[in-house]
Short mmCIF file of C-alpha atoms and ligand atoms in Angstrom, two decimals:
data_model
loop_
_atom_site.label_atom_id
_atom_site.label_comp_id
_atom_site.label_asym_id
_atom_site.label_seq_id
_atom_site.Cartn_x
_atom_site.Cartn_y
_atom_site.Cartn_z
CA MET A 39 -2.70 -28.65 14.49
CA SER A 40 -4.29 -28.26 11.11
CA LYS A 41 -2.50 -29.33 7.95
CA ARG A 42 -3.85 -28.59 4.50
CA ILE A 43 -2.57 -29.53 1.09
CA TYR A 44 -3.48 -27.74 -2.12
CA LYS A 45 -2.91 -30.04 -5.09
CA ASN A 46 -3.01 -29.96 -8.90
CA ILE A 47 -2.26 -26.24 -8.86
CA LYS A 48 -1.90 -25.27 -12.51
CA GLN A 49 0.75 -22.72 -11.52
CA LEU A 50 2.14 -21.73 -8.14
CA ILE A 51 3.36 -18.16 -8.57
CA GLN A 52 6.09 -16.13 -6.85
CA VAL A 53 7.93 -19.04 -5.23
CA ARG A 54 11.17 -17.81 -3.68
CA PRO A 55 13.53 -18.38 -0.78
CA GLY A 56 12.27 -16.27 2.13
CA SER A 57 15.65 -14.55 2.35
CA ILE A 58 15.04 -12.38 -0.74
CA ALA A 59 13.91 -8.95 0.50
CA TYR A 60 12.97 -7.38 -2.85
CA VAL A 61 13.75 -7.51 -6.55
CA ALA A 62 15.21 -4.66 -8.63
CA GLY A 63 16.04 -3.82 -12.24
CA LYS A 64 16.18 -6.80 -14.61
CA ASP A 65 15.35 -9.22 -11.80
CA MET A 66 11.85 -7.73 -11.74
CA LYS A 67 11.22 -9.38 -15.12
CA ARG A 68 11.52 -12.82 -13.52
CA LEU A 69 8.54 -14.28 -11.67
CA PRO A 70 9.53 -17.74 -10.39
CA CYS A 71 6.71 -20.31 -10.69
CA ILE A 72 6.13 -24.05 -10.33
CA ASN A 73 3.77 -25.63 -12.87
CA ASN A 74 1.44 -28.45 -11.77
CA ALA A 75 2.28 -27.93 -8.13
CA TRP A 76 1.25 -28.78 -4.57
CA LEU A 77 1.44 -26.56 -1.52
CA LEU A 78 1.38 -27.72 2.11
CA THR A 79 0.36 -25.44 5.00
CA LYS A 80 0.19 -25.98 8.74
CA ASP A 81 -1.58 -23.68 11.20
CA GLY A 82 -1.59 -20.84 8.71
CA ILE A 83 2.07 -21.14 7.71
CA ILE A 84 3.57 -22.38 4.43
CA ILE A 85 5.47 -25.60 5.21
CA ASP A 86 6.48 -26.96 1.82
CA TYR A 87 5.71 -27.06 -1.90
CA GLY A 88 6.76 -28.93 -5.00
CA GLU A 89 5.74 -30.49 -8.31
CA MET A 90 2.87 -33.00 -8.50
CA ALA A 91 5.41 -35.57 -9.72
CA ASP A 92 6.78 -35.44 -6.15
CA TYR A 93 3.45 -35.36 -4.31
CA PRO A 94 4.20 -36.15 -0.66
CA THR A 95 2.62 -38.87 1.46
CA VAL A 96 1.62 -36.88 4.50
CA HIS A 97 -1.39 -36.95 6.81
CA VAL A 98 -3.47 -33.80 6.36
CA GLU A 99 -6.87 -32.60 7.63
CA GLU A 100 -7.89 -31.12 4.30
CA VAL A 101 -7.04 -31.66 0.62
CA ILE A 102 -8.01 -28.84 -1.76
CA ASP A 103 -8.04 -29.58 -5.45
CA CYS A 104 -6.89 -26.62 -7.54
CA THR A 105 -7.14 -28.09 -11.04
CA ASN A 106 -6.97 -25.26 -13.63
CA ARG A 107 -6.39 -22.68 -10.90
CA LEU A 108 -3.36 -20.53 -10.14
CA ILE A 109 -2.16 -19.63 -6.65
CA LEU A 110 -0.29 -16.43 -5.91
CA PRO A 111 0.52 -14.56 -2.69
CA THR A 112 -2.08 -12.01 -1.56
CA TRP A 113 -1.36 -8.42 -2.56
CA CYS A 114 0.33 -6.13 -0.07
CA ASP A 115 -1.05 -2.60 -0.18
CA SER A 116 1.71 -0.45 1.29
CA HIS A 117 0.01 2.96 0.95
CA THR A 118 -3.62 3.66 1.88
CA HIS A 119 -5.76 6.24 3.66
CA ILE A 120 -8.80 4.00 4.26
CA VAL A 121 -9.80 5.45 7.62
CA TYR A 122 -11.98 8.36 6.46
CA ALA A 123 -15.51 9.60 6.99
CA GLY A 124 -18.06 9.87 4.21
CA ASP A 125 -16.93 10.42 0.65
CA ARG A 126 -16.03 13.25 -1.75
CA GLU A 127 -18.46 12.43 -4.54
CA SER A 128 -19.43 16.07 -5.02
CA GLU A 129 -15.77 16.94 -5.70
CA PHE A 130 -15.72 14.09 -8.18
CA VAL A 131 -18.42 15.90 -10.12
CA ASP A 132 -16.52 19.21 -9.79
CA LYS A 133 -13.55 17.45 -11.30
CA ILE A 134 -15.65 16.15 -14.20
CA ASN A 135 -16.77 19.73 -14.73
CA GLY A 136 -13.18 20.84 -15.17
CA PHE A 137 -11.78 21.81 -11.77
CA THR A 138 -8.30 20.52 -10.92
CA TYR A 139 -7.30 18.81 -7.64
CA GLU A 140 -5.53 22.02 -6.66
CA GLU A 141 -8.53 24.25 -7.46
CA ILE A 142 -10.86 21.99 -5.49
CA ALA A 143 -8.50 22.10 -2.50
CA ASN A 144 -8.24 25.91 -2.72
CA ARG A 145 -12.05 26.17 -2.58
CA GLY A 146 -12.09 24.39 0.82
CA GLY A 147 -12.48 20.91 -0.62
CA GLY A 148 -9.83 18.24 -0.62
CA ILE A 149 -8.06 17.03 2.49
CA LEU A 150 -9.56 19.81 4.67
CA ASN A 151 -13.06 18.74 3.62
CA SER A 152 -12.32 15.13 4.69
CA ALA A 153 -10.79 16.43 7.95
CA GLN A 154 -13.93 18.33 8.86
CA ARG A 155 -16.09 15.27 8.15
CA LEU A 156 -13.80 13.08 10.24
CA GLN A 157 -13.74 15.49 13.18
CA GLU A 158 -17.56 15.36 13.26
CA THR A 159 -17.70 11.55 13.10
CA SER A 160 -17.60 9.33 16.19
CA THR A 161 -14.84 6.78 16.68
CA GLU A 162 -17.39 3.96 16.37
CA GLN A 163 -18.82 5.23 13.09
CA LEU A 164 -15.35 5.82 11.70
CA TYR A 165 -14.36 2.27 12.63
CA GLU A 166 -17.48 0.81 11.02
CA GLN A 167 -17.03 2.71 7.76
CA SER A 168 -13.37 1.70 7.62
CA CYS A 169 -14.11 -1.99 8.31
CA LEU A 170 -16.31 -2.15 5.21
CA ARG A 171 -13.33 -1.00 3.14
CA VAL A 172 -10.98 -3.53 4.75
CA GLU A 173 -13.44 -6.37 4.13
CA GLU A 174 -13.85 -5.33 0.51
CA MET A 175 -10.06 -5.16 0.03
CA ILE A 176 -9.57 -8.63 1.48
CA GLN A 177 -12.19 -10.02 -0.92
CA MET A 178 -10.19 -8.45 -3.77
CA GLY A 179 -7.05 -10.29 -2.69
CA THR A 180 -5.24 -7.91 -0.33
CA GLY A 181 -3.59 -9.58 2.66
CA ALA A 182 -1.68 -6.64 4.19
CA ILE A 183 -2.60 -2.96 4.44
CA GLU A 184 -0.67 0.09 5.55
CA ILE A 185 -3.09 2.75 6.82
CA LYS A 186 -2.28 6.42 7.35
CA SER A 187 -3.77 9.02 9.64
CA GLY A 188 -3.91 12.55 8.18
CA TYR A 189 -7.61 13.39 8.01
CA GLY A 190 -7.68 14.42 11.68
CA LEU A 191 -5.41 17.48 11.57
CA THR A 192 -5.93 18.19 15.27
CA ALA A 193 -4.11 16.36 18.08
CA GLU A 194 -7.36 14.79 19.21
CA SER A 195 -8.58 13.65 15.80
CA GLU A 196 -5.19 12.35 14.66
CA ILE A 197 -5.07 10.19 17.79
CA LYS A 198 -8.68 9.12 17.13
CA MET A 199 -7.70 7.95 13.63
CA LEU A 200 -4.67 6.06 14.90
CA ARG A 201 -6.77 4.32 17.56
CA VAL A 202 -9.21 3.24 14.84
CA ILE A 203 -6.27 1.84 12.84
CA LYS A 204 -5.10 -0.02 15.93
CA LYS A 205 -8.57 -1.50 16.39
CA ILE A 206 -8.52 -2.68 12.76
CA LYS A 207 -5.11 -4.26 13.42
CA ASP A 208 -6.49 -6.05 16.49
CA ASN A 209 -9.68 -7.31 14.84
CA PHE A 210 -8.64 -8.47 11.36
CA PRO A 211 -6.46 -11.47 10.50
CA ILE A 212 -4.43 -9.53 7.91
CA GLU A 213 -1.21 -7.57 8.57
CA VAL A 214 -1.87 -3.90 9.31
CA LYS A 215 0.77 -1.17 9.68
CA ALA A 216 -0.05 2.31 10.97
CA THR A 217 1.49 5.53 9.70
CA PHE A 218 1.24 8.95 11.34
CA LEU A 219 0.46 11.52 8.62
CA GLY A 220 -0.48 14.51 10.75
CA ALA A 221 1.49 16.62 8.26
CA HIS A 222 -0.96 15.90 5.42
CA ALA A 223 -2.28 19.46 5.06
CA ILE A 224 -2.26 22.71 7.02
CA PRO A 225 -5.55 22.98 8.96
CA SER A 226 -7.55 26.24 8.80
CA ASP A 227 -6.76 27.10 12.43
CA PHE A 228 -3.08 27.26 11.51
CA LYS A 229 -3.62 28.79 8.05
CA ASN A 230 -0.86 31.37 8.50
CA ASN A 231 1.13 29.42 11.05
CA LYS A 232 2.45 26.27 9.44
CA ALA A 233 5.45 26.24 11.79
CA GLY A 234 3.07 26.31 14.76
CA TYR A 235 1.16 23.33 13.39
CA LEU A 236 4.35 21.30 12.86
CA ASP A 237 5.50 22.22 16.38
CA MET A 238 2.18 21.03 17.77
CA LEU A 239 2.54 17.70 15.93
CA ILE A 240 6.07 17.28 17.23
CA LYS A 241 5.51 18.45 20.82
CA ASP A 242 1.98 17.21 21.52
CA VAL A 243 1.16 14.34 19.17
CA LEU A 244 4.43 12.42 18.69
CA PRO A 245 4.92 11.72 22.44
CA GLN A 246 1.34 10.45 22.76
CA ILE A 247 1.77 8.19 19.73
CA ALA A 248 4.93 6.77 21.27
CA GLU A 249 3.27 6.31 24.64
CA GLU A 250 0.32 4.36 23.21
CA GLN A 251 2.42 2.73 20.45
CA LEU A 252 -0.03 3.94 17.85
CA ALA A 253 2.23 4.13 14.77
CA ASP A 254 4.96 2.20 12.98
CA TYR A 255 5.83 4.90 10.45
CA VAL A 256 5.73 8.65 9.90
CA ASP A 257 4.65 10.38 6.68
CA ILE A 258 4.46 13.97 5.39
CA PHE A 259 3.02 15.48 2.21
CA CYS A 260 6.22 17.11 0.91
CA GLU A 261 4.80 19.30 -1.84
CA LYS A 262 4.47 22.94 -2.95
CA GLY A 263 1.61 24.51 -0.98
CA TYR A 264 1.79 21.80 1.70
CA PHE A 265 5.07 21.00 3.50
CA SER A 266 8.57 22.00 2.36
CA VAL A 267 11.79 20.02 2.36
CA ASN A 268 12.79 21.91 5.53
CA ASP A 269 9.51 20.96 7.21
CA THR A 270 10.15 17.37 6.15
CA GLU A 271 13.66 17.41 7.67
CA LYS A 272 12.26 18.80 10.90
CA LEU A 273 9.48 16.23 11.25
CA LEU A 274 11.59 13.23 10.22
CA SER A 275 14.41 14.06 12.61
CA ALA A 276 11.96 14.55 15.49
CA SER A 277 10.14 11.30 14.63
CA LEU A 278 13.40 9.37 14.58
CA GLU A 279 13.74 10.01 18.29
CA TYR A 280 10.52 8.07 18.79
CA GLY A 281 11.64 5.25 16.50
CA LEU A 282 9.25 6.14 13.67
CA ILE A 283 10.65 5.23 10.25
CA PRO A 284 9.65 7.52 7.36
CA LYS A 285 7.41 6.54 4.43
CA ILE A 286 6.68 9.79 2.65
CA HIS A 287 4.49 11.46 -0.01
CA VAL A 288 6.88 13.10 -2.47
CA ASN A 289 7.00 14.29 -6.10
CA GLN A 290 3.25 14.02 -6.72
CA PHE A 291 2.93 17.38 -8.49
CA ASN A 292 6.44 18.87 -8.21
CA ALA A 293 9.99 17.55 -7.73
CA ILE A 294 11.26 19.73 -4.86
CA GLY A 295 13.96 17.52 -3.34
CA GLY A 296 11.86 15.43 -0.97
CA ILE A 297 13.30 12.16 -2.26
CA GLN A 298 16.80 13.21 -1.20
CA THR A 299 15.49 13.99 2.28
CA GLY A 300 13.69 10.64 2.46
CA VAL A 301 16.86 8.80 1.48
CA LYS A 302 18.88 10.83 4.01
CA TYR A 303 16.53 9.73 6.80
CA GLN A 304 16.52 6.13 5.52
CA ALA A 305 12.87 6.15 4.55
CA LEU A 306 11.43 2.69 4.00
CA SER A 307 9.65 4.08 0.94
CA VAL A 308 9.11 7.24 -1.08
CA ASP A 309 5.67 7.28 -2.67
CA HIS A 310 3.94 8.89 -5.70
CA LEU A 311 6.92 10.02 -7.86
CA GLU A 312 4.75 11.16 -10.76
CA GLU A 313 7.30 13.97 -11.29
CA LEU A 314 10.80 12.58 -11.23
CA ASN A 315 14.08 14.11 -12.39
CA ASP A 316 17.41 12.41 -13.03
CA GLU A 317 18.92 13.51 -9.71
CA ASP A 318 16.00 11.86 -7.91
CA ILE A 319 16.79 8.56 -9.60
CA VAL A 320 20.49 8.88 -8.77
CA SER A 321 19.71 9.57 -5.12
CA LEU A 322 17.69 6.35 -4.84
CA LYS A 323 20.65 4.25 -5.97
CA ASP A 324 22.71 2.83 -3.09
CA SER A 325 19.76 3.34 -0.77
CA LYS A 326 17.41 0.85 0.86
CA THR A 327 14.43 3.11 0.13
CA MET A 328 11.68 1.57 -2.02
CA PRO A 329 10.11 3.79 -4.70
CA VAL A 330 6.31 3.28 -4.72
CA ALA A 331 4.01 4.10 -7.64
CA LEU A 332 0.28 4.76 -7.19
CA PRO A 333 -1.26 4.42 -10.67
CA GLY A 334 -4.84 4.54 -9.33
CA CYS A 335 -4.20 8.15 -8.32
CA SER A 336 -2.81 9.05 -11.76
CA PHE A 337 -5.82 7.39 -13.39
CA PHE A 338 -8.37 9.11 -11.16
CA LEU A 339 -6.83 12.60 -11.21
CA GLY A 340 -5.61 12.46 -14.80
CA ILE A 341 -2.05 13.35 -13.79
CA PRO A 342 1.11 11.74 -15.23
CA TYR A 343 1.94 8.14 -14.30
CA THR A 344 5.12 7.40 -12.36
CA PRO A 345 7.85 6.69 -14.95
CA ALA A 346 8.25 3.01 -14.09
CA ARG A 347 10.50 2.24 -17.06
CA ARG A 348 13.00 4.93 -16.10
CA ILE A 349 13.04 3.63 -12.52
CA ILE A 350 13.37 -0.09 -13.32
CA ASP A 351 15.74 0.45 -16.24
CA ALA A 352 18.00 2.36 -13.82
CA ASP A 353 18.29 -0.92 -11.88
CA LEU A 354 16.04 0.28 -9.07
CA PRO A 355 13.19 -1.68 -7.49
CA LEU A 356 9.58 -0.46 -7.70
CA ALA A 357 6.48 -1.28 -5.64
CA LEU A 358 2.81 -0.63 -6.41
CA ALA A 359 0.06 0.45 -4.01
CA SER A 360 -3.55 1.64 -4.27
CA ASP A 361 -3.39 4.96 -2.35
CA TYR A 362 -7.05 4.18 -1.48
CA ASN A 363 -8.45 7.53 -0.25
CA PRO A 364 -11.58 9.63 -0.83
CA GLY A 365 -9.91 12.38 -2.88
CA SER A 366 -7.38 11.05 -5.33
CA SER A 367 -7.94 7.28 -5.54
CA PRO A 368 -11.25 5.96 -4.16
CA SER A 369 -10.48 2.30 -4.86
CA GLY A 370 -8.53 -0.41 -3.07
CA ASN A 371 -8.56 -2.81 -6.01
CA MET A 372 -4.97 -4.02 -6.35
CA ASN A 373 -5.89 -6.17 -9.37
CA LEU A 374 -6.77 -2.98 -11.20
CA VAL A 375 -3.58 -1.32 -9.93
CA VAL A 376 -1.58 -4.18 -11.48
CA SER A 377 -3.52 -3.71 -14.75
CA LEU A 378 -2.86 0.03 -14.81
CA ALA A 379 0.83 -0.59 -14.17
CA CYS A 380 1.00 -2.81 -17.25
CA ILE A 381 -1.27 -0.79 -19.51
CA LYS A 382 -0.23 2.75 -18.56
CA MET A 383 3.27 2.37 -17.11
CA LYS A 384 4.54 -0.30 -19.52
CA MET A 385 5.46 -2.75 -16.81
CA THR A 386 5.38 -6.41 -17.80
CA PRO A 387 2.97 -8.69 -15.88
CA GLU A 388 6.00 -10.19 -14.11
CA GLU A 389 7.25 -6.74 -13.05
CA ALA A 390 3.81 -5.62 -11.91
CA ILE A 391 3.16 -8.78 -9.87
CA ASN A 392 6.61 -8.52 -8.26
CA ALA A 393 5.87 -4.86 -7.51
CA ALA A 394 2.53 -5.67 -5.83
CA THR A 395 3.76 -8.64 -3.80
CA ILE A 396 7.40 -9.01 -2.75
CA ASN A 397 8.41 -5.36 -3.24
CA ALA A 398 5.17 -4.13 -1.72
CA ALA A 399 5.72 -6.33 1.34
CA TYR A 400 9.17 -4.73 1.75
CA ALA A 401 7.68 -1.23 1.34
CA MET A 402 5.49 -1.78 4.41
CA GLY A 403 7.88 -3.86 6.50
CA VAL A 404 6.10 -7.22 6.31
CA GLY A 405 8.53 -8.97 3.96
CA ASN A 406 9.44 -11.53 6.61
CA LYS A 407 5.82 -12.77 6.67
CA LEU A 408 4.28 -12.05 3.27
CA GLY A 409 5.00 -11.17 -0.37
CA SER A 410 6.09 -14.56 -1.69
CA ILE A 411 5.35 -18.27 -1.49
CA SER A 412 8.21 -19.17 0.84
CA LYS A 413 8.59 -21.74 3.60
CA GLY A 414 7.82 -20.12 6.96
CA LYS A 415 5.81 -17.25 5.50
CA LYS A 416 2.07 -16.86 6.12
CA ALA A 417 -0.34 -19.02 4.16
CA SER A 418 -2.11 -16.01 2.65
CA PHE A 419 -2.86 -16.37 -1.02
CA ILE A 420 -5.23 -15.85 -3.90
CA ILE A 421 -6.69 -18.92 -5.62
CA THR A 422 -7.79 -17.83 -9.08
CA LYS A 423 -10.71 -18.95 -11.18
CA SER A 424 -9.79 -21.08 -14.17
CA ILE A 425 -7.67 -18.55 -16.06
CA ASN A 426 -5.15 -18.97 -18.83
CA SER A 427 -2.06 -17.51 -17.15
CA TYR A 428 -1.07 -14.85 -14.63
CA ALA A 429 -1.05 -12.34 -17.50
CA SER A 430 -4.85 -12.61 -17.51
CA ILE A 431 -4.87 -10.62 -14.24
CA PRO A 432 -3.65 -7.36 -15.79
CA TYR A 433 -4.98 -8.20 -19.26
CA SER A 434 -8.65 -8.66 -18.36
CA TYR A 435 -8.73 -5.30 -16.55
CA GLY A 436 -11.61 -4.80 -14.15
CA ALA A 437 -12.59 -8.48 -14.23
CA ASN A 438 -12.85 -10.58 -11.10
CA HIS A 439 -10.53 -13.55 -11.57
CA ILE A 440 -10.54 -14.55 -7.87
CA HIS A 441 -12.05 -17.89 -6.84
CA LYS A 442 -11.06 -17.80 -3.18
CA ILE A 443 -8.90 -15.87 -0.74
CA VAL A 444 -6.97 -17.74 1.95
CA ILE A 445 -5.76 -15.65 4.91
CA ASN A 446 -3.48 -17.48 7.34
O1 NIG B 294 -1.90 10.33 -1.67
N1 NIG B 294 -1.39 13.59 -1.78
C1 NIG B 294 -1.78 13.52 -0.64
N2 NIG B 294 -2.63 12.67 -0.12
C2 NIG B 294 -3.50 11.80 -0.84
C3 NIG B 294 -4.74 12.48 -1.29
C4 NIG B 294 -5.56 12.85 -0.16
C5 NIG B 294 -6.89 13.44 -0.48
O2 NIG B 294 -7.09 14.08 -1.52
O3 NIG B 294 -7.75 13.26 0.37
C6 NIG B 294 -2.76 11.12 -1.98
O4 NIG B 294 -3.04 11.34 -3.17
FE1 FE B 295 -1.45 8.92 -0.37
#
């Protein structure tokens, strides 16, 4: 039994009843806070909170003074590919020299390059490299991470990736969700036989994933040159039989109708959305599917940003994630993601913080445990340095405003 109280908190941010699943439209502009607050936790769970004027008389093991500091829930990163081998720094230079993402992929770089590296890397080495990324993300304030497979591209290597994700889940105190993204690219062995590759994923890999309980979600890169809307239908309907809920890559370079398919199969989220038409927005209304923007990817690749204003002004919710991966977003810094959302996508600090906490928790299925300061949720939060207000987080882009991270 260990009780802790945090007192004199300049501002306790994102305080809500635990029953709120996500915020949409105009509600995203509201970020509920308590000024000059206290927060009581017991065995890693939030028990109570209030204003210093009502400071409770309670026996605790530890009192932590937070004068001049803000407390907010840890970030939830609902879309990452952090289990990968090596890096793609040489492609980074190719990109500087004028090659596009597509051109690099067509020259044998891109996802297939990462797949080859991963296939040649042992499970132990892959785990070690991935752990460094997880540790770094936690230090930057992330308390939940969704991790995708998709750099294996053979039955064996996809399973290897998912086992590494499971090991991360077992060995870190943060929430981890695993997503099967075997349909990330068409491997060279199946170059002219995409249908054969999809069949292999469905017939050979899905049953093994179910047997070992290696994934929570299923993903597919629904994009011209990768997988079509028909392929998406096929994979999502097969995955449903194994209880895998979709969270899919759609509308990164082209709007080809993947959002409609995601909504039809009750996807938890549809991610990227850099290219979005009016029908896409209409199809998201009356759904429980969370749109997810990945501004780090837009920044790194120099592609358009997800039109956040059109999405939020249409009364929809929006979540933010890092997309941490070696090719299109080699950073897991959610503080910077929140900055980019404000600076490049014209989201207010309130909208961006809501998008990276409560809505992000929903987008990865951990909203019952994380995403807000609520009684009964996990005591996982960021204690800031002495900063002026929560707007300093996006405003002072690239700065480290974190004093301490508390996980459970
Ligand atoms: O989310 N678009 C597909 N997948 C990743 C990029 C993967 C890579 O380039 O390695 C993304 O951007
Ligand atoms: Fe991605």
